[in-house]
CSV table of C-alpha atoms in Angstrom, one decimal:
chain,number,residue,atom,x,y,z
A,1,UNK,CA,42.7,-16.6,10.3
A,2,UNK,CA,44.3,-17.2,13.6
A,3,UNK,CA,41.5,-15.1,15.7
A,4,UNK,CA,38.9,-16.0,13.5
A,5,UNK,CA,39.7,-19.8,14.6
A,6,UNK,CA,39.9,-18.6,18.1
A,7,UNK,CA,43.9,-18.7,18.5
A,8,UNK,CA,45.5,-16.4,20.5
A,9,UNK,CA,47.1,-13.7,18.5
A,10,UNK,CA,51.0,-14.0,17.5
A,11,UNK,CA,53.1,-11.9,19.6
A,12,UNK,CA,55.5,-11.0,16.5
A,13,UNK,CA,52.0,-9.1,15.2
A,14,UNK,CA,52.6,-5.5,14.7
A,15,UNK,CA,49.7,-3.3,17.0
A,16,UNK,CA,48.1,-2.2,13.3
A,17,UNK,CA,47.5,-5.9,12.6
A,18,UNK,CA,45.8,-6.7,15.6
A,19,UNK,CA,43.8,-3.6,15.7
A,20,UNK,CA,42.6,-4.6,12.0
A,21,UNK,CA,41.9,-8.3,13.5
A,22,UNK,CA,39.7,-6.6,16.0
A,23,UNK,CA,37.8,-4.1,13.6
A,24,UNK,CA,37.3,-7.2,11.5
A,25,UNK,CA,35.5,-9.1,14.4
A,26,UNK,CA,33.5,-6.2,15.3
A,27,UNK,CA,32.4,-6.0,11.5
A,28,UNK,CA,31.6,-9.6,11.8
A,29,UNK,CA,29.1,-9.2,14.4
A,30,UNK,CA,26.9,-6.5,12.6
A,31,UNK,CA,25.9,-3.1,13.4
A,32,UNK,CA,24.6,-3.0,17.1
A,33,UNK,CA,21.7,-1.2,17.7
A,34,UNK,CA,21.7,2.1,19.4
A,35,UNK,CA,19.6,2.9,22.5
A,36,UNK,CA,16.6,4.8,22.3
A,37,UNK,CA,16.8,8.3,24.3
A,38,UNK,CA,13.2,8.3,24.9
A,39,UNK,CA,13.6,11.7,26.7
A,40,UNK,CA,15.3,13.4,24.0
A,41,UNK,CA,12.6,11.7,21.2
A,42,UNK,CA,9.7,13.1,23.7
A,43,UNK,CA,11.3,16.6,23.8
A,44,UNK,CA,11.8,16.6,19.8
A,45,UNK,CA,7.9,15.4,19.5
A,46,UNK,CA,6.7,18.0,21.5
A,47,UNK,CA,8.7,20.8,19.7
A,48,UNK,CA,7.6,19.4,16.5
A,49,UNK,CA,4.1,19.9,17.0
A,50,UNK,CA,4.1,23.5,17.9
A,51,UNK,CA,6.3,24.2,15.0
A,52,UNK,CA,4.8,22.3,11.8
A,53,UNK,CA,1.4,22.6,10.0
A,54,UNK,CA,-1.6,20.9,11.4
A,55,UNK,CA,-1.9,18.6,8.8
A,56,UNK,CA,1.7,17.1,9.7
A,57,UNK,CA,0.7,16.7,13.2
A,58,UNK,CA,-0.7,13.3,13.2
A,59,UNK,CA,2.3,12.1,11.4
A,60,UNK,CA,4.5,13.1,14.2
A,61,UNK,CA,2.2,11.5,16.7
A,62,UNK,CA,2.3,8.4,14.6
A,63,UNK,CA,5.9,8.0,14.3
A,64,UNK,CA,6.4,8.8,17.9
A,65,UNK,CA,3.9,5.5,18.8
A,66,UNK,CA,6.3,3.5,16.5
A,67,UNK,CA,9.5,4.7,18.3
A,68,UNK,CA,7.7,3.9,21.5
A,69,UNK,CA,6.9,0.6,20.8
A,70,UNK,CA,10.5,-0.4,19.4
A,71,UNK,CA,11.6,0.9,23.0
A,72,UNK,CA,9.1,-1.6,24.7
A,73,UNK,CA,7.0,1.4,26.0
A,74,UNK,CA,3.5,0.0,25.0
A,75,UNK,CA,1.2,2.3,27.1
A,76,UNK,CA,3.3,5.5,25.5
A,77,UNK,CA,2.8,3.9,22.2
A,78,UNK,CA,-0.6,3.8,22.6
A,79,UNK,CA,-1.4,7.2,23.8
A,80,UNK,CA,0.6,8.3,21.0
A,81,UNK,CA,-1.7,6.4,18.2
A,82,UNK,CA,-4.5,8.1,20.3
A,83,UNK,CA,-3.1,11.9,19.6
A,84,UNK,CA,-2.5,10.7,16.0
A,85,UNK,CA,-5.9,9.3,15.2
A,86,UNK,CA,-7.4,12.9,16.9
A,87,UNK,CA,-5.3,15.3,14.6
A,88,UNK,CA,-5.6,13.0,11.3
A,89,UNK,CA,-7.6,13.8,8.4
A,90,UNK,CA,-10.4,11.5,7.9
A,91,UNK,CA,-9.2,10.3,4.7
A,92,UNK,CA,-5.7,9.1,6.7
A,93,UNK,CA,-7.5,8.0,9.8
A,94,UNK,CA,-7.1,4.5,8.2
A,95,UNK,CA,-3.6,4.4,8.7
A,96,UNK,CA,-3.5,5.2,12.2
A,97,UNK,CA,-6.0,2.2,12.8
A,98,UNK,CA,-3.8,0.2,10.6
A,99,UNK,CA,-0.5,0.9,12.7
A,100,UNK,CA,-2.7,0.6,16.0
A,101,UNK,CA,-3.3,-3.0,14.6
A,102,UNK,CA,0.1,-4.0,13.8
A,103,UNK,CA,1.3,-3.1,17.5
A,104,UNK,CA,-1.7,-5.0,19.0
A,105,UNK,CA,-0.9,-7.7,17.1
A,106,UNK,CA,2.8,-8.0,18.1
A,107,UNK,CA,1.6,-7.6,21.8
A,108,UNK,CA,-0.6,-10.7,20.7
A,109,UNK,CA,-3.8,-8.9,21.2
A,110,UNK,CA,-5.6,-10.2,18.9
A,111,UNK,CA,-9.2,-9.4,19.1
A,112,UNK,CA,-8.1,-5.7,19.9
A,113,UNK,CA,-6.0,-5.9,16.2
A,114,UNK,CA,-9.3,-7.4,14.7
A,115,UNK,CA,-11.3,-4.2,16.1
A,116,UNK,CA,-8.7,-1.7,14.8
A,117,UNK,CA,-8.3,-3.6,11.4
A,118,UNK,CA,-12.3,-3.4,11.0
A,119,UNK,CA,-12.2,0.5,11.9
A,120,UNK,CA,-9.4,0.9,9.2
A,121,UNK,CA,-11.5,-1.3,6.7
A,122,UNK,CA,-15.0,1.2,7.5
A,123,UNK,CA,-12.6,4.3,7.0
A,124,UNK,CA,-9.8,3.6,3.9
A,125,UNK,CA,-10.4,4.8,0.4
A,126,UNK,CA,-11.4,2.5,-2.1
A,127,UNK,CA,-8.2,2.9,-4.2
A,128,UNK,CA,-6.2,1.4,-1.1
A,129,UNK,CA,-8.8,-1.0,0.3
A,130,UNK,CA,-6.5,-3.9,-0.8
A,131,UNK,CA,-3.9,-2.9,1.8
A,132,UNK,CA,-6.4,-3.2,4.7
A,133,UNK,CA,-7.8,-6.6,3.7
A,134,UNK,CA,-4.4,-7.8,3.2
A,135,UNK,CA,-3.8,-6.9,6.7
A,136,UNK,CA,-7.0,-8.9,7.9
A,137,UNK,CA,-5.8,-12.0,5.9
A,138,UNK,CA,-2.7,-11.6,7.7
A,139,UNK,CA,-4.1,-11.7,11.1
A,140,UNK,CA,-6.5,-14.5,10.7
A,141,UNK,CA,-3.5,-16.4,9.2
A,142,UNK,CA,-1.6,-15.6,11.8
A,143,UNK,CA,-4.3,-16.2,14.5
A,144,UNK,CA,-4.7,-19.9,12.7
A,145,UNK,CA,-7.8,-19.4,11.1
A,146,UNK,CA,-6.9,-20.3,7.8
A,147,UNK,CA,-10.6,-20.6,6.6
A,148,UNK,CA,-11.2,-17.2,7.6
A,149,UNK,CA,-8.3,-15.9,5.7
A,150,UNK,CA,-9.0,-17.3,2.5
A,151,UNK,CA,-12.6,-15.8,2.7
A,152,UNK,CA,-10.9,-12.4,3.4
A,153,UNK,CA,-8.9,-12.9,0.5
A,154,UNK,CA,-11.5,-13.9,-2.3
A,155,UNK,CA,-13.6,-10.9,-1.1
A,156,UNK,CA,-10.2,-8.9,-1.8
A,157,UNK,CA,-10.3,-10.6,-5.2
A,158,UNK,CA,-13.6,-9.2,-6.1
A,159,UNK,CA,-13.4,-5.8,-4.2
A,160,UNK,CA,-10.2,-5.2,-5.5
A,161,UNK,CA,-9.5,-7.1,-8.8
A,162,UNK,CA,-7.0,-4.7,-10.2
A,163,UNK,CA,-4.5,-5.5,-7.5
A,164,UNK,CA,-2.2,-8.4,-8.1
A,165,UNK,CA,-1.0,-8.7,-4.7
A,166,UNK,CA,-4.3,-9.8,-3.2
A,167,UNK,CA,-3.8,-12.7,-5.6
A,168,UNK,CA,-0.1,-13.2,-4.7
A,169,UNK,CA,-1.3,-13.3,-1.0
A,170,UNK,CA,-3.4,-16.0,-2.1
A,171,UNK,CA,-0.7,-18.1,-3.7
A,172,UNK,CA,1.6,-17.4,-0.6
A,173,UNK,CA,-1.2,-18.4,1.9
A,174,UNK,CA,-1.6,-21.6,0.5
A,175,UNK,CA,2.0,-22.3,0.1
A,176,UNK,CA,2.7,-21.6,3.8
A,177,UNK,CA,0.1,-24.0,4.7
A,178,UNK,CA,1.8,-26.9,3.0
A,179,UNK,CA,-1.1,-27.3,0.4
A,180,UNK,CA,1.4,-26.8,-3.1
A,181,UNK,CA,-1.1,-27.8,-5.7
A,182,UNK,CA,-3.6,-25.2,-4.2
A,183,UNK,CA,-1.1,-22.8,-4.4
A,184,UNK,CA,-0.6,-23.5,-8.3
A,185,UNK,CA,-4.3,-23.2,-8.7
A,186,UNK,CA,-4.3,-20.0,-7.0
A,187,UNK,CA,-1.1,-18.9,-9.5
A,188,UNK,CA,-3.1,-19.8,-12.4
A,189,UNK,CA,-6.3,-17.9,-11.4
A,190,UNK,CA,-4.3,-14.9,-11.0
A,191,UNK,CA,-2.7,-15.2,-14.3
A,192,UNK,CA,-5.8,-15.2,-15.8
A,193,UNK,CA,-6.6,-11.7,-14.8
A,194,UNK,CA,-2.9,-10.5,-14.5
A,195,UNK,CA,-1.0,-11.8,-17.2
A,196,UNK,CA,1.1,-9.3,-17.5
A,197,UNK,CA,2.6,-9.3,-13.9
A,198,UNK,CA,6.3,-10.8,-14.0
A,199,UNK,CA,5.9,-11.4,-10.3
A,200,UNK,CA,3.0,-13.7,-10.4
A,201,UNK,CA,4.9,-15.9,-13.2
A,202,UNK,CA,8.0,-16.1,-11.1
A,203,UNK,CA,6.4,-17.6,-8.6
A,204,UNK,CA,4.7,-20.1,-10.9
A,205,UNK,CA,8.0,-21.3,-12.6
A,206,UNK,CA,9.2,-21.9,-8.5
A,207,UNK,CA,6.0,-23.8,-8.0
A,208,UNK,CA,6.3,-25.9,-11.1
A,209,UNK,CA,9.3,-27.5,-9.6
A,210,UNK,CA,7.6,-30.2,-8.4
A,211,UNK,CA,6.5,-31.3,-11.7
A,212,UNK,CA,10.4,-31.4,-13.0
A,213,UNK,CA,12.5,-29.2,-14.9
A,214,UNK,CA,10.7,-29.7,-18.4
A,215,UNK,CA,7.4,-28.4,-16.8
A,216,UNK,CA,9.5,-25.4,-15.6
A,217,UNK,CA,11.0,-24.8,-18.8
A,218,UNK,CA,7.5,-24.9,-20.7
A,219,UNK,CA,6.1,-22.1,-18.3
A,220,UNK,CA,9.2,-20.3,-18.3
A,221,UNK,CA,9.2,-20.0,-22.1
A,222,UNK,CA,5.5,-19.0,-21.8
A,223,UNK,CA,6.1,-16.4,-19.3
A,224,UNK,CA,8.8,-14.7,-21.7
A,225,UNK,CA,6.2,-14.4,-24.4
A,226,UNK,CA,3.9,-12.6,-22.2
A,227,UNK,CA,6.6,-10.1,-20.0
A,228,UNK,CA,9.9,-10.4,-21.7
A,229,UNK,CA,11.3,-7.8,-19.9
A,230,UNK,CA,10.6,-8.9,-16.5
A,231,UNK,CA,13.7,-9.4,-14.3
A,232,UNK,CA,12.3,-11.6,-12.0
A,233,UNK,CA,10.9,-14.4,-14.4
A,234,UNK,CA,14.9,-14.1,-16.0
A,235,UNK,CA,16.0,-14.8,-12.6
A,236,UNK,CA,14.1,-17.7,-12.4
A,237,UNK,CA,15.1,-19.1,-15.8
A,238,UNK,CA,18.8,-18.8,-14.8
A,239,UNK,CA,18.0,-20.7,-11.5
């Protein structure tokens, strides 16, 4: 307690007690990130591409790109993405464009990120198209183009109607923009299609807080009729 308050440790404390206080202080600081030894990483990458099957080489380069980005070596990350794109199968190359777009967005290169997402959208298989459309919408929201983000999500509603996450993103976009009533309307529209999705019901319960406890309770009871086993809905009921 004295150590936490900044007071000097008691001179009568045993060394074991003082060591425990020091350990507690380090634990409170949280884990410290280990420095990345890029030379060892790059050496491991070179050995890996010589040892694994050709179908997996792109994945090694892809992981390499992300390590280089975390280390702040953006030029090396870009080169690794190039190698990943060269080795990836056509049906997997969209993942490389998507990863590259995220890296460029982190560097605030919005135009380049947009171009990479366009390439990803052109190559992504239909069943995972929603993933790329969500990234496109988030990029436009980040760039301050809310109307463009909304248009992309409306497109996603039509092209990937089976994916409830594109409807959730529309709700969250309006919520982040401070349009509470628009978020509620998006929730109702989403539930008209994905009535059995507990996450959407949970969000609507949260949003209805602005209309009072009685309305929240009504929506909670309605949600239990549709998704009685949803943990997210029950958690909202408890709150």
